[in-house]
Tab-separated table of C-alpha atoms in Angstrom:
chain	number	residue	atom	x	y	z
A	501	MET	CA	-115.511	63.461	35.132
A	502	ALA	CA	-113.426	65.046	32.352
A	503	MET	CA	-109.665	65.168	32.781
A	504	ALA	CA	-108.223	68.659	32.789
A	505	GLY	CA	-106.470	69.600	29.539
A	506	TRP	CA	-103.147	70.282	31.254
A	507	MET	CA	-103.270	66.822	32.922
A	508	ARG	CA	-103.928	65.090	29.589
A	509	GLY	CA	-101.012	67.040	28.114
A	510	ALA	CA	-98.724	66.114	31.014
A	511	LEU	CA	-99.639	62.430	30.702
A	512	PHE	CA	-99.122	62.547	26.948
A	513	GLY	CA	-95.721	64.212	27.443
A	514	ALA	CA	-94.688	61.636	30.059
A	515	THR	CA	-95.733	58.833	27.698
A	516	LEU	CA	-93.643	60.316	24.880
A	517	LEU	CA	-90.635	60.695	27.193
A	518	LEU	CA	-90.876	57.070	28.386
A	519	SER	CA	-91.244	55.944	24.787
A	520	ALA	CA	-88.162	57.887	23.747
A	521	LEU	CA	-86.138	56.504	26.649
A	522	ALA	CA	-87.193	52.938	25.864
A	523	SER	CA	-86.262	53.288	22.205
A	524	ALA	CA	-82.916	54.900	23.102
A	525	GLU	CA	-81.997	51.860	25.222
A	526	PRO	CA	-79.961	49.485	23.054
A	527	GLU	CA	-81.718	46.231	22.295
A	528	LEU	CA	-79.869	43.125	23.463
A	529	SER	CA	-78.484	40.822	20.802
A	530	THR	CA	-79.920	37.343	20.399
A	531	ALA	CA	-76.722	35.880	21.848
A	532	GLN	CA	-76.868	38.122	24.924
A	533	ARG	CA	-80.525	37.283	25.517
A	534	VAL	CA	-79.659	33.569	25.417
A	535	VAL	CA	-76.751	34.042	27.839
A	536	ASN	CA	-78.899	36.103	30.217
A	537	ALA	CA	-81.708	33.524	30.107
A	538	ALA	CA	-79.273	30.697	30.852
A	539	ARG	CA	-77.682	32.663	33.703
A	540	SER	CA	-81.105	33.383	35.201
A	541	GLN	CA	-81.421	29.638	35.887
A	542	ILE	CA	-78.493	29.665	38.358
A	543	GLY	CA	-79.851	29.189	41.870
A	544	VAL	CA	-83.262	28.263	40.427
A	545	THR	CA	-82.428	24.987	38.702
A	546	THR	CA	-80.560	23.396	41.589
A	547	ARG	CA	-80.703	19.678	40.802
A	548	TYR	CA	-79.780	17.299	38.027
A	549	ASP	CA	-82.496	14.839	37.072
A	550	GLY	CA	-82.751	13.139	33.702
A	551	SER	CA	-85.898	11.158	34.491
A	552	TYR	CA	-88.346	10.626	31.662
A	553	ARG	CA	-91.426	12.821	32.081
A	554	ARG	CA	-94.540	13.476	30.076
A	555	LEU	CA	-94.469	17.102	28.971
A	556	GLY	CA	-97.018	19.516	27.614
A	557	TYR	CA	-96.629	20.370	23.946
A	558	PRO	CA	-95.455	22.766	22.650
A	559	ASN	CA	-93.171	24.549	25.150
A	560	GLY	CA	-93.232	21.624	27.576
A	561	ASP	CA	-90.743	21.694	30.446
A	562	VAL	CA	-89.702	19.665	33.441
A	563	PRO	CA	-90.036	21.440	36.818
A	564	ILE	CA	-87.743	24.507	36.798
A	565	GLU	CA	-85.805	23.389	39.875
A	566	THR	CA	-84.488	20.337	38.053
A	567	GLY	CA	-83.271	19.161	34.668
A	568	VAL	CA	-80.201	18.202	32.684
A	569	CYS	CA	-77.726	20.014	30.442
A	570	THR	CA	-80.178	20.168	27.557
A	571	ASP	CA	-82.827	21.813	29.742
A	572	VAL	CA	-80.539	24.818	30.337
A	573	LEU	CA	-80.352	25.251	26.573
A	574	ILE	CA	-84.051	24.583	25.982
A	575	ARG	CA	-85.087	27.232	28.509
A	576	ALA	CA	-82.514	29.767	27.306
A	577	LEU	CA	-83.530	29.481	23.646
A	578	ARG	CA	-87.147	30.122	24.518
A	579	SER	CA	-86.027	33.672	25.350
A	580	VAL	CA	-85.441	34.126	21.599
A	581	ASP	CA	-88.619	32.297	20.562
A	582	ILE	CA	-87.001	28.969	19.719
A	583	ASP	CA	-88.962	26.048	21.154
A	584	LEU	CA	-86.564	23.121	20.750
A	585	GLN	CA	-89.270	20.667	21.776
A	586	ARG	CA	-91.413	21.649	18.795
A	587	GLN	CA	-88.482	22.264	16.452
A	588	VAL	CA	-86.823	18.871	17.041
A	589	HIS	CA	-90.159	17.036	16.997
A	590	GLU	CA	-91.196	18.573	13.667
A	591	ASP	CA	-87.713	18.088	12.182
A	592	ARG	CA	-87.743	14.406	13.173
A	593	LYS	CA	-91.130	13.949	11.477
A	594	ARG	CA	-90.008	15.780	8.304
A	595	HIS	CA	-86.512	14.246	8.125
A	596	PRO	CA	-86.485	10.867	9.899
A	597	GLU	CA	-83.377	9.844	7.953
A	598	ARG	CA	-81.313	12.450	9.832
A	599	TYR	CA	-82.102	10.833	13.166
A	600	ALA	CA	-82.338	7.161	12.077
A	601	LYS	CA	-79.046	6.129	13.684
A	602	ARG	CA	-80.238	7.362	17.069
A	603	ASP	CA	-83.751	6.072	17.570
A	604	ARG	CA	-86.504	5.434	15.074
A	605	ARG	CA	-89.287	6.107	17.592
A	606	ILE	CA	-90.273	9.772	17.773
A	607	ASP	CA	-91.147	11.009	21.266
A	608	ARG	CA	-91.908	14.697	21.776
A	609	ASN	CA	-91.381	14.295	25.544
A	610	ILE	CA	-87.687	13.394	25.338
A	611	ASP	CA	-86.224	13.835	21.830
A	612	HIS	CA	-85.251	17.480	22.409
A	613	ARG	CA	-83.605	16.562	25.728
A	614	ARG	CA	-81.014	14.303	24.040
A	615	VAL	CA	-77.705	15.897	23.046
A	616	PRO	CA	-77.207	13.857	19.826
A	617	ASN	CA	-80.640	14.959	18.565
A	618	LEU	CA	-79.781	18.586	19.322
A	619	GLN	CA	-76.470	18.211	17.476
A	620	ILE	CA	-78.374	16.988	14.417
A	621	TRP	CA	-80.891	19.821	14.675
A	622	PHE	CA	-78.205	22.512	15.102
A	623	ALA	CA	-76.229	21.050	12.182
A	624	HIS	CA	-79.194	21.940	9.948
A	625	HIS	CA	-80.565	25.076	11.624
A	626	ALA	CA	-77.549	26.988	12.952
A	627	GLU	CA	-74.109	27.968	11.790
A	628	VAL	CA	-71.768	25.011	12.278
A	629	LEU	CA	-68.319	26.190	13.348
A	630	ALA	CA	-65.006	24.365	13.123
A	631	LEU	CA	-63.987	22.373	16.162
A	632	SER	CA	-61.269	24.314	17.922
A	633	THR	CA	-59.520	24.652	21.252
A	634	ASP	CA	-58.579	28.283	20.597
A	635	VAL	CA	-60.651	30.306	23.073
A	636	LYS	CA	-60.776	33.228	20.614
A	637	ASP	CA	-63.056	31.141	18.387
A	638	PHE	CA	-65.870	31.124	20.957
A	639	LYS	CA	-68.390	33.942	21.349
A	640	PRO	CA	-71.073	34.515	23.985
A	641	GLY	CA	-74.210	32.570	23.112
A	642	ASP	CA	-72.365	29.880	21.160
A	643	ILE	CA	-73.563	26.354	21.822
A	644	VAL	CA	-70.905	23.721	22.475
A	645	SER	CA	-71.209	19.958	22.884
A	646	TRP	CA	-68.665	17.607	24.414
A	647	LYS	CA	-67.968	13.907	24.859
A	648	LEU	CA	-67.402	13.291	28.557
A	649	PRO	CA	-65.201	10.554	29.989
A	650	GLY	CA	-67.214	7.349	29.834
A	651	GLY	CA	-68.777	8.349	26.512
A	652	LEU	CA	-71.608	10.543	27.780
A	653	ASP	CA	-72.685	13.580	25.741
A	654	HIS	CA	-72.931	17.072	27.242
A	655	ILE	CA	-73.980	20.510	25.966
A	656	GLY	CA	-73.744	24.091	27.212
A	657	ILE	CA	-73.793	27.779	26.299
A	658	VAL	CA	-70.708	29.989	26.109
A	659	SER	CA	-70.957	32.858	28.590
A	660	ASP	CA	-69.983	36.506	28.200
A	661	ARG	CA	-67.862	36.154	31.342
A	662	ARG	CA	-64.318	34.822	31.459
A	663	PHE	CA	-61.827	33.223	33.781
A	664	ALA	CA	-58.348	34.296	32.745
A	665	ALA	CA	-58.734	34.286	28.950
A	666	ARG	CA	-61.221	31.435	28.796
A	667	PRO	CA	-64.963	32.000	28.369
A	668	LEU	CA	-67.080	30.373	31.061
A	669	VAL	CA	-69.862	27.932	30.179
A	670	LEU	CA	-73.459	27.876	31.405
A	671	HIS	CA	-74.535	24.263	31.882
A	672	ASN	CA	-75.920	21.623	34.246
A	673	ILE	CA	-73.685	18.627	34.731
A	674	SER	CA	-74.678	17.498	38.210
A	675	GLY	CA	-75.746	20.147	40.716
A	676	GLY	CA	-78.051	22.435	38.785
A	677	THR	CA	-77.284	25.276	36.406
A	678	GLN	CA	-73.766	26.644	36.889
A	679	GLU	CA	-71.402	29.085	35.160
A	680	GLU	CA	-67.996	27.407	35.133
A	681	ASP	CA	-64.574	27.260	33.511
A	682	VAL	CA	-65.125	23.998	31.589
A	683	LEU	CA	-64.887	24.972	27.920
A	684	LEU	CA	-61.695	22.981	27.390
A	685	ALA	CA	-62.293	20.379	30.110
A	686	TRP	CA	-63.621	17.717	27.721
A	687	LYS	CA	-63.413	16.733	24.060
A	688	ILE	CA	-65.458	19.221	22.011
A	689	THR	CA	-67.751	17.471	19.529
A	690	GLY	CA	-69.848	20.381	18.253
A	691	HIS	CA	-69.753	24.175	18.042
A	692	TYR	CA	-72.814	26.079	16.812
A	693	ARG	CA	-73.938	29.675	16.531
A	694	LEU	CA	-77.533	30.796	16.103
A	695	ARG	CA	-78.195	32.505	12.777
């Protein structure tokens, strides 16, 4: 049955209006998309578990309800089409000398889940910023790594929310993804910004 001319016109007009409204809406920056994707993990990723697991490739992931600090970052960067599993794996194959001090064996299941490997990757694929304790030097979406007491490495994403003057950090240190006031809690060992 043919659609009445006025109905086709009304549908066409509604489509144009929706199109105009969508294009008038400001597009989120890369940094904001990363922050939003990290924040969306709060209450979903509720446990900390660094167990070795076999992952699909590319875009492999551990179960969403669990993970470690690197998994918050891995999932958030996928919102801007960066698959750290594939990126780190391919970078390790192309440039083994960069990673030689860490581990000579390449393993696409775990390499991207290790903070030192991510520090090496970001050092070559992101803007490397000076180490600082001045909170004004940190912007939403920045990636920060720390050395925890006991020598463990940690990584997180700077939030667009603040406590007092300090930006909060999206990370998983023990009880799942959280947004906390920890930027200056430990020794900062890396500060990166996506290009």
